[in-house]
Coordinates of C-alpha atoms and ligand atoms in Angstrom, one line a residue:
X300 CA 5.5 -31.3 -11.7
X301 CA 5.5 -33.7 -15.1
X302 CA 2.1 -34.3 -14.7
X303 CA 1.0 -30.4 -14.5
X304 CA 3.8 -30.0 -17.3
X305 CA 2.0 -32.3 -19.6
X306 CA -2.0 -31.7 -19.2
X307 CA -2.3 -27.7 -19.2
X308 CA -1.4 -25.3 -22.2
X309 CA 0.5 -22.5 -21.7
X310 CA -1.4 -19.7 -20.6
X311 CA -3.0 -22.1 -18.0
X312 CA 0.4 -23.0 -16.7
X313 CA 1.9 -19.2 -16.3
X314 CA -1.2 -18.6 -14.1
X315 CA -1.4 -21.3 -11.9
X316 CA 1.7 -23.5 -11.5
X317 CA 2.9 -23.2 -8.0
X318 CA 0.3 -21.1 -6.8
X319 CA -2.2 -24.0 -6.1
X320 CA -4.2 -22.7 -3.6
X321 CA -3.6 -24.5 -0.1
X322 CA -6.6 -25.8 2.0
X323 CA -4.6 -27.8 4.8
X324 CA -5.3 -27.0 8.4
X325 CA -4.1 -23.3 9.1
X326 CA -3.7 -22.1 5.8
X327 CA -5.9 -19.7 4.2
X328 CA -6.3 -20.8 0.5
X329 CA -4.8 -17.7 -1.0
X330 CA -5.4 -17.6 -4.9
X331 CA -1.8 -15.6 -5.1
X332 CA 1.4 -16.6 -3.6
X333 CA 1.9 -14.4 -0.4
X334 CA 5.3 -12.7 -0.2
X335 CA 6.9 -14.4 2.4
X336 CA 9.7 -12.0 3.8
X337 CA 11.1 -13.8 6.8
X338 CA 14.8 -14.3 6.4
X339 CA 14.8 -17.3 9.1
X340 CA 12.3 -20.1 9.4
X341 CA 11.6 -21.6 13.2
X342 CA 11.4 -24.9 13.6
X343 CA 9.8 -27.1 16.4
X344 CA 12.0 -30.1 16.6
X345 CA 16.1 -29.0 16.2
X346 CA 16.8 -31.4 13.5
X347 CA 13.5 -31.0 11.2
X348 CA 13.1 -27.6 9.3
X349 CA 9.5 -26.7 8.8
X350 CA 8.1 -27.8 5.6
X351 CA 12.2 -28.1 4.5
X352 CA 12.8 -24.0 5.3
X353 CA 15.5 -22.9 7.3
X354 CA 17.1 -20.0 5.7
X355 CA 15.7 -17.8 2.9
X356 CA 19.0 -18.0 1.0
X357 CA 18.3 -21.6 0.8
X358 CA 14.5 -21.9 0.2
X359 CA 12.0 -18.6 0.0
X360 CA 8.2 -20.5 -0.4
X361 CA 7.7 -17.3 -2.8
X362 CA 10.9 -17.6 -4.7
X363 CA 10.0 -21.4 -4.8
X364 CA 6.3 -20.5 -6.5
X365 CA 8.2 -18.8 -9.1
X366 CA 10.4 -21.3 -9.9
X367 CA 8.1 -24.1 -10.2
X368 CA 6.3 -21.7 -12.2
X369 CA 9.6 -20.8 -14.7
X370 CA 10.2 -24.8 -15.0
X371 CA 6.8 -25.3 -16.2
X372 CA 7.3 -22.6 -18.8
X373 CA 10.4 -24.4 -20.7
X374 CA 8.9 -27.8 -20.2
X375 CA 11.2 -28.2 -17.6
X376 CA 11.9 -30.3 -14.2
X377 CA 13.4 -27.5 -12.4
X378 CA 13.8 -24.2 -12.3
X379 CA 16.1 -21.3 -10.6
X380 CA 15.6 -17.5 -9.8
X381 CA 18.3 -15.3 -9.5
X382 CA 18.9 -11.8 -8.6
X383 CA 19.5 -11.0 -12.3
X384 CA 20.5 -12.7 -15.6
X385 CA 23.8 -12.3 -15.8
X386 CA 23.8 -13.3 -11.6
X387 CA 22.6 -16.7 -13.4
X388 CA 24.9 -16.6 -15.9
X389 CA 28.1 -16.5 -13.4
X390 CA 26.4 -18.9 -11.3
X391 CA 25.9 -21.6 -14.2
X392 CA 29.8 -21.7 -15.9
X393 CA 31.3 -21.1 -11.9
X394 CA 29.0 -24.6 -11.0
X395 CA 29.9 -26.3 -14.3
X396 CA 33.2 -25.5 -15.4
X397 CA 36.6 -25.8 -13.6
X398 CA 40.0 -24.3 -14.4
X399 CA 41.2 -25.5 -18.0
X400 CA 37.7 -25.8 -19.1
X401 CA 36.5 -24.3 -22.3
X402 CA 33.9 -22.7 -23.9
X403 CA 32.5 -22.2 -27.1
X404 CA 30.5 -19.2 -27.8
X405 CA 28.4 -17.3 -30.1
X406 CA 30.3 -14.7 -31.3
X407 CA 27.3 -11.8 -31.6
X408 CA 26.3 -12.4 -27.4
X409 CA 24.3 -10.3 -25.4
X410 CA 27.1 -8.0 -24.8
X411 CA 26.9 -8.4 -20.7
X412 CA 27.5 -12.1 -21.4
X413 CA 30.8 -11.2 -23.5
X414 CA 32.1 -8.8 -20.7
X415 CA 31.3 -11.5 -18.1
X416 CA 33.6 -14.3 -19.9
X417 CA 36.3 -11.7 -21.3
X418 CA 37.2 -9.8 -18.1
X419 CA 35.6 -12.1 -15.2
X420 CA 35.3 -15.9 -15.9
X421 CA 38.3 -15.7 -18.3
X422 CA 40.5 -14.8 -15.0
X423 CA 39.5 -18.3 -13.2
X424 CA 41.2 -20.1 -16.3
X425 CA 38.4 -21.0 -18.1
X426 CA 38.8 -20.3 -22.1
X427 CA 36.4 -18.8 -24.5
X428 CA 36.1 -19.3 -28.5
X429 CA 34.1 -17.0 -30.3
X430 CA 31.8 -18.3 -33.6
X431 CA 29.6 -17.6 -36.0
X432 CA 27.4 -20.1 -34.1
X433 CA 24.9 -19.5 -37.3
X434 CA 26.8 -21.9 -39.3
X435 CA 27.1 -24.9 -37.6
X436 CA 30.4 -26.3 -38.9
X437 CA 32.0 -23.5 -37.2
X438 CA 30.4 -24.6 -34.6
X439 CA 32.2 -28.1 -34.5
X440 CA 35.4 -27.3 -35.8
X441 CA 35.5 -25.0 -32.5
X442 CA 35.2 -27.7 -30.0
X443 CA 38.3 -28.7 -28.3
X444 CA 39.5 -31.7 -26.2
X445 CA 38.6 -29.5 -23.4
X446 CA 35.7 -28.1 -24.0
X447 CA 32.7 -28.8 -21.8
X448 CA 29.9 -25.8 -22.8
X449 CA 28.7 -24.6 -26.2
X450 CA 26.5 -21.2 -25.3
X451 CA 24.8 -19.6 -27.9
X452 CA 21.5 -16.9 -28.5
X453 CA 18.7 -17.5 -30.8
X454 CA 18.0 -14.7 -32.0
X455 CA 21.3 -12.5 -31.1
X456 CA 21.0 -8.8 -30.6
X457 CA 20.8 -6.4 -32.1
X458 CA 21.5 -8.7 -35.7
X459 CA 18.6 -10.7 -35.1
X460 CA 20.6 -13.8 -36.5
X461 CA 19.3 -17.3 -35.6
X462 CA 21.3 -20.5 -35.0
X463 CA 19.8 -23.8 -35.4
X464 CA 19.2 -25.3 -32.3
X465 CA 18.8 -28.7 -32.8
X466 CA 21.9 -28.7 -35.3
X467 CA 23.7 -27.7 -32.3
X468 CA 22.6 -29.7 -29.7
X469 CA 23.5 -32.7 -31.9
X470 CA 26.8 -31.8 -32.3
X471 CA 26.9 -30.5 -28.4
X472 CA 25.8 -34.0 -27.6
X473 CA 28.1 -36.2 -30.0
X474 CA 30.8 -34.5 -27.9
X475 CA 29.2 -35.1 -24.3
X476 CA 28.6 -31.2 -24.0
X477 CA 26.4 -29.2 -22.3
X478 CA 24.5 -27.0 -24.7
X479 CA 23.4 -23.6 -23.1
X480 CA 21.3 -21.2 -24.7
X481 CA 19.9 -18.2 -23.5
X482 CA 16.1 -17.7 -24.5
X483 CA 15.8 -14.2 -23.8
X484 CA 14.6 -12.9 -26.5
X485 CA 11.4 -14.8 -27.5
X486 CA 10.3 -15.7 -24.2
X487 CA 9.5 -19.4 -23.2
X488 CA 5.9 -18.5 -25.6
X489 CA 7.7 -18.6 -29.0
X490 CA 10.5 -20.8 -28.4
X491 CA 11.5 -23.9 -26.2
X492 CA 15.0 -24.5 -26.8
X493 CA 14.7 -27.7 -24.5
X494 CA 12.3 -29.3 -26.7
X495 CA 15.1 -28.8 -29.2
X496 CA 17.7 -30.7 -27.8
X497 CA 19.2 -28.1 -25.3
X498 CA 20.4 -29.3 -22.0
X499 CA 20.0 -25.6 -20.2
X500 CA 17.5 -22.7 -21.4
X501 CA 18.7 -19.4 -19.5
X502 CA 16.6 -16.0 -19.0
X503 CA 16.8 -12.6 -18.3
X504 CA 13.7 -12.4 -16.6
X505 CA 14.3 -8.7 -16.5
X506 CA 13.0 -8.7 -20.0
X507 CA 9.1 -10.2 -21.8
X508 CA 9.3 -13.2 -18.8
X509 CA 8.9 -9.9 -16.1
X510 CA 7.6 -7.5 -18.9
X511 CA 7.2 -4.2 -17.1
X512 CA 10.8 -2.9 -17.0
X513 CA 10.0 -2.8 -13.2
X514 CA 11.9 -6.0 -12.1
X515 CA 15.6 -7.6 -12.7
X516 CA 15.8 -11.0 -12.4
X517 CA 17.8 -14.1 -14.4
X518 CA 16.0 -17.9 -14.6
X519 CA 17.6 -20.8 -15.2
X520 CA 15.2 -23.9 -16.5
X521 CA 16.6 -27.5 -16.8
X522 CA 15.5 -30.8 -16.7
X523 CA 19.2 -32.6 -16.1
X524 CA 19.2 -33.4 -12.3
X525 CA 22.5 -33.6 -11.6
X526 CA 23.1 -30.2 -13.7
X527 CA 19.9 -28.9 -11.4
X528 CA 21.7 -30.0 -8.2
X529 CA 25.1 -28.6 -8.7
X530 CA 23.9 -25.0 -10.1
X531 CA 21.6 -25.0 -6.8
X532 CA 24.5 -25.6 -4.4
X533 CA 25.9 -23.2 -6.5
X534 CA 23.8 -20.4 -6.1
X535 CA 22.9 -21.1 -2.5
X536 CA 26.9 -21.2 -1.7
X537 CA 27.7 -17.9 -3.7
X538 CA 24.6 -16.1 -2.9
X539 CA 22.8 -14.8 -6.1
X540 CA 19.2 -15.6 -4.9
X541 CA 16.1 -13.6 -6.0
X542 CA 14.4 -11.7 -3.4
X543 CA 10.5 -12.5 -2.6
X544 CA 9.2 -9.5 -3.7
X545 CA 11.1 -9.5 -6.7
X546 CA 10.0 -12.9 -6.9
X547 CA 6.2 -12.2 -6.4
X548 CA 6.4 -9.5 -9.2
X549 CA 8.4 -11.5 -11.8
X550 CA 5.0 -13.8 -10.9
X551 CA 2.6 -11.2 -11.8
X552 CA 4.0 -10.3 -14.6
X553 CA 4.1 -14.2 -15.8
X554 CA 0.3 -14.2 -15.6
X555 CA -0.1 -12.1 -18.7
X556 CA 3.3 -13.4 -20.9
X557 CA 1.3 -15.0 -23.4
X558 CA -1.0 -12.0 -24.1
X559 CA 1.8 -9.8 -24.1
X560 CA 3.9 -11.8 -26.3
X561 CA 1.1 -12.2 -28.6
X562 CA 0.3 -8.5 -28.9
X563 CA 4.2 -8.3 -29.4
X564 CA 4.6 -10.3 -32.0
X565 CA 1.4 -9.0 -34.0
X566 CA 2.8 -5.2 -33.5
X567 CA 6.2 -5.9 -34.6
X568 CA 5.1 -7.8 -37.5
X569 CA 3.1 -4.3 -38.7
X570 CA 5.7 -2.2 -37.8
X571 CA 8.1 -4.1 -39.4
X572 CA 6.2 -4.5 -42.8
X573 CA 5.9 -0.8 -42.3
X574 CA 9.5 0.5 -42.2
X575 CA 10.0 -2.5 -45.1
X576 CA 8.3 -0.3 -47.0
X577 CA 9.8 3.1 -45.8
X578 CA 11.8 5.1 -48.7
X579 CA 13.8 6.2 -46.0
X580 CA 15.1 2.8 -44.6
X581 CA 17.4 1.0 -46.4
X582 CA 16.9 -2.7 -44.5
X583 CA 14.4 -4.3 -42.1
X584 CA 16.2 -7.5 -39.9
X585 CA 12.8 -9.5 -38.5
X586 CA 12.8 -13.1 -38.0
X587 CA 9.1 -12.9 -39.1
X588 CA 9.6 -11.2 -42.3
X589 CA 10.4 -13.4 -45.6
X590 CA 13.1 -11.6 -46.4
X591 CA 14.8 -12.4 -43.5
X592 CA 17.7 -15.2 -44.4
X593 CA 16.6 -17.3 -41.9
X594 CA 12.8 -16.8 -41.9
X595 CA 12.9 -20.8 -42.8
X596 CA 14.7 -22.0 -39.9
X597 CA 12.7 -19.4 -38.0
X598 CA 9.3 -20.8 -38.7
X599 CA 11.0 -24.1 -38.0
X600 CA 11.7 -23.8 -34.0
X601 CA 10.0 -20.7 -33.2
X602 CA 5.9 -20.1 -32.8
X603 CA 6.2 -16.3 -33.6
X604 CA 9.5 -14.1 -34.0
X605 CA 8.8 -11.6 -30.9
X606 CA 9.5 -7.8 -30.5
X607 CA 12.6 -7.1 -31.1
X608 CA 13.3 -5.4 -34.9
X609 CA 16.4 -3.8 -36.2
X610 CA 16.5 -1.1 -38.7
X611 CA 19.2 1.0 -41.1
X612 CA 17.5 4.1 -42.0
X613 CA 19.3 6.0 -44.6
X614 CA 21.8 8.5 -44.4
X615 CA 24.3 9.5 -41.8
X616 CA 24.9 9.0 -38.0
X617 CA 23.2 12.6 -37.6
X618 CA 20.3 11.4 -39.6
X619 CA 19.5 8.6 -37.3
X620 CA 19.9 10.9 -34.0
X621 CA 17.7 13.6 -35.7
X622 CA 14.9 10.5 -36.1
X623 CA 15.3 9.2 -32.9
X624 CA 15.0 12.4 -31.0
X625 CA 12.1 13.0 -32.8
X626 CA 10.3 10.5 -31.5
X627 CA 7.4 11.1 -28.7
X628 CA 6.3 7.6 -27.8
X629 CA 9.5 5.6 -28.2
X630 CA 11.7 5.9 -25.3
X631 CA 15.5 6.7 -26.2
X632 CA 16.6 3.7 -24.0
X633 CA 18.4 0.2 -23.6
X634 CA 16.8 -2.9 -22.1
X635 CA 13.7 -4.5 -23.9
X636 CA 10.4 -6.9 -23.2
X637 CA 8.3 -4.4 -21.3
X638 CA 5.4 -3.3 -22.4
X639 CA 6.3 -0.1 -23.0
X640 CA 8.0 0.4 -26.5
X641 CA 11.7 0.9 -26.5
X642 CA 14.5 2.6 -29.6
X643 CA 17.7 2.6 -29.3
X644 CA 21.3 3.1 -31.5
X645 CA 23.6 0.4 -30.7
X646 CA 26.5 2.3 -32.3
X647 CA 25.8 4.8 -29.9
X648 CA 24.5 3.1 -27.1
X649 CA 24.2 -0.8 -26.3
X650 CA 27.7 -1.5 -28.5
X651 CA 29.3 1.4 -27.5
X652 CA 31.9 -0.1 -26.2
X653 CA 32.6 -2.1 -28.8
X654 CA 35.0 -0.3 -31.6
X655 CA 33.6 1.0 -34.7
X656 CA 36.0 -1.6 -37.0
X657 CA 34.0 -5.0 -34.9
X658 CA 31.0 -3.3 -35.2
X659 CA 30.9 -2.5 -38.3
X660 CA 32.3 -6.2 -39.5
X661 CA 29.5 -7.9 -38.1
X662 CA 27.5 -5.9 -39.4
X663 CA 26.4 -3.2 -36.3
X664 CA 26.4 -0.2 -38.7
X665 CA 26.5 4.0 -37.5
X666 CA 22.5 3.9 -38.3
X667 CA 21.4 0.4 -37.7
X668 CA 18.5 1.0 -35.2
X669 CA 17.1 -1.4 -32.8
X670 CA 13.2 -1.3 -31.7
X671 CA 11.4 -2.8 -28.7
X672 CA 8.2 -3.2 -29.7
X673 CA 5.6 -2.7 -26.8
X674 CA 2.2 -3.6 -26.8
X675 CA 0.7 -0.2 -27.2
X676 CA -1.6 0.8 -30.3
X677 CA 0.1 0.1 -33.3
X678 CA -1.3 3.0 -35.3
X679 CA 0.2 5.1 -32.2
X680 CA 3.5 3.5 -32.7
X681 CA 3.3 3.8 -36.5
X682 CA 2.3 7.9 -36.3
X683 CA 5.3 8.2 -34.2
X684 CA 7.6 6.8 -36.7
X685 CA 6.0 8.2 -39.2
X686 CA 6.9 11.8 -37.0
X687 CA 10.3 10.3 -36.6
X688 CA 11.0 10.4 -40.4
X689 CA 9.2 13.9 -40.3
X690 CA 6.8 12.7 -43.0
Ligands
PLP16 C1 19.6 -8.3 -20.5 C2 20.1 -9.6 -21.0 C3 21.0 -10.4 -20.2 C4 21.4 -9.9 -18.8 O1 20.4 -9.9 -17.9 P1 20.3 -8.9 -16.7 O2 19.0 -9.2 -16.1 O3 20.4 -7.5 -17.2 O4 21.5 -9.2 -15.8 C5 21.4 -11.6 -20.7 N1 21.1 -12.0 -22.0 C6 20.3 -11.3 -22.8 C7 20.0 -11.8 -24.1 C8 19.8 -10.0 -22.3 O5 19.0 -9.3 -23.1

């Protein structure tokens, strides 16, 4: 694995890690990983598995393609598919933390992860601190004497704030802690947060790493062996595996990440520039735009800034339904990464749940809109905005 990890670039990696085709007696050289559905694995002598598979919940050769294939990705040793990203979430604090532990968390989380820790993992008397993980000092005046995990999101949704990554880690690390971050967001193309210091990089494969809103799936990349060995026993003992097929897809869509993320980034960075310049929009929040407050630190530990923008277009609540519903091109939907572009209104949709007085404090206001930009035809995209603001 280190050696494929260090000689091929990216693109090359996504395409052929783990699906080396095999020329041994038998076999029949496939260029593509077949899906290999058998649940059970017969073996010829009762104490040697073949080839080390007994029991698909255990080893799957397809799922075990793809996960070669997601280590290579994050510069990793090892890699884990799950069922979906928040399966690997569970399955990462319930292997590594006990009863008494603590966490310290970003307080503007993916707002599955903050439902799993306040109304699951909280019960198994494990605590949670929220911070403005942005500013690092809040970040180490958090940490207890019990604190074993510092989990963060760079960027956070639908804010687009960044935390500094290697900042962190230091800190994580001064305190023997294990720094998490989940690098949904900008893919394993624009950002390695292993390279940065981080001890485990998490995915919702789901999203860009899948890209084709066709899939769920989570990934978990690390290069810490012990970590690796007790968040496999985990997920083997509790169950969350990803299924071959679902394996095989989250494969094909791999193939094409860095072209996708590519065309992403340059339509997001149009579009973005675009509504910028709107009358009717009265902020743009886009890593990749200088007027971003972190676009330093941005260019810093990210190659690109991805597709995700947020936007406050002017006027009321009524005013930003009226624009959205307008639109003929953008799906009215949650989820992001797929290739299709995605809008949505977190006050009335993704945060929902949350109440208007938290939302509005962070900063989640009754027309901030949030875009997934897809890879379609930018002048396409733009037309339908421009429809949107009925100009
Ligand atoms: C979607 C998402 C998750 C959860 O992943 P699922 O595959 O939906 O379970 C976690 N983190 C982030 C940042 C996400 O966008």
């Amino acid at each position: 694995m280190n050696k494929i990890k260090n000689k091929y670039g990216f693109a090359t990696k996504a395409i052929h890690v783990g699906e080396e085709p095999n020329f041994s007696d038998g076999a029949t050289g496939d260029v593509v990983v077949p899906i290999h559905l058998s649940t059970t694995f017969a073996r010829k002598k009762v104490t040697e598995p073949t080839a080390g598979y007994d029991y698909t919940r255990s080893l799957n050769p397809t799922r075990k393609a793809l996960e070669s294939k997601l280590a290579s990705l994050e510069n990793a040793d090892f890699g884990l598919a799950f069922s979906s990203g928040l399966a690997a979430e569970t399955t990462l604090v319930l292997a590594l933390l006990q009863q008494g532990d603590h966490i310290v968390a970003f307080d503007d989380l993916y707002g599955g992860t903050k439902r799993l820790f306040n109304h699951i993992i909280i019960n198994y008397g494990i605590e949670i601190s929220y911070v403005d993980a942005s500013n690092t000092d809040k970040v180490s005046k958090a940490i207890q004497p019990n604190t074993r995990l510092v989990w963060i999101e760079s960027p956070s949704n639908p804010l687009l704030k960044l935390c500094d990554i290697k900042a962190v880690a230091e800190i994580a690390h001064k305190h023997n802690l294990i720094l998490v971050v989940d690098n949904t967001f900008l893919s394993p193309y624009f950002q390695n947060p292993l390279d940065l210091g981080a001890d485990v990089v998490l995915h919702s494969s789901t999203k860009y790493i899948g890209g084709h809103s066709d899939v769920l799936g989570g990934s978990i990349m690390l290069s810490d062996e012990t970590l690796y060995e007790k968040i496999k026993y985990q997920q083997n003992a509790t169950g969350a595996v990803l299924a071959p097929f679902d394996s095989y897809l989250t494969m094909r869509g791999i193939k094409t990440l860095e072209l996708r993320m590519q065309r992403h980034h340059q339509n997001a960075l149009l579009i973005a520039v675009f509504l910028e310049q709107h009358p009717k929009v009265n902020r743009v929040i886009y890593p990749g735009l200088e007027s971003h407050p972190q676009h330093h630190l941005a260019k810093q530990q990210t190659t690109g800034s991805g597709g995700i923008i947020s936007f406050e277009i002017a006027g009321t609540i009524d005013d930003a339904t009226r624009f959205l519903e307008r639109l003929t091109l953008f799906a009215l939907a949650e989820s992001l990464g797929g290739v299709e572009s995605l809008i949505e209104l977190p006050a009335l949709m993704t945060h929902a749940s949350v109440s208007k007085d938290s939302r509005e404090k962070i900063g989640i206001t009754d027309t901030l809109i949030r875009i997934s930009i897809g890879i379609e035809d930018s002048k396409d995209l733009i037309n339908d905005l421009k429809h949107g603001f009925n100009d």
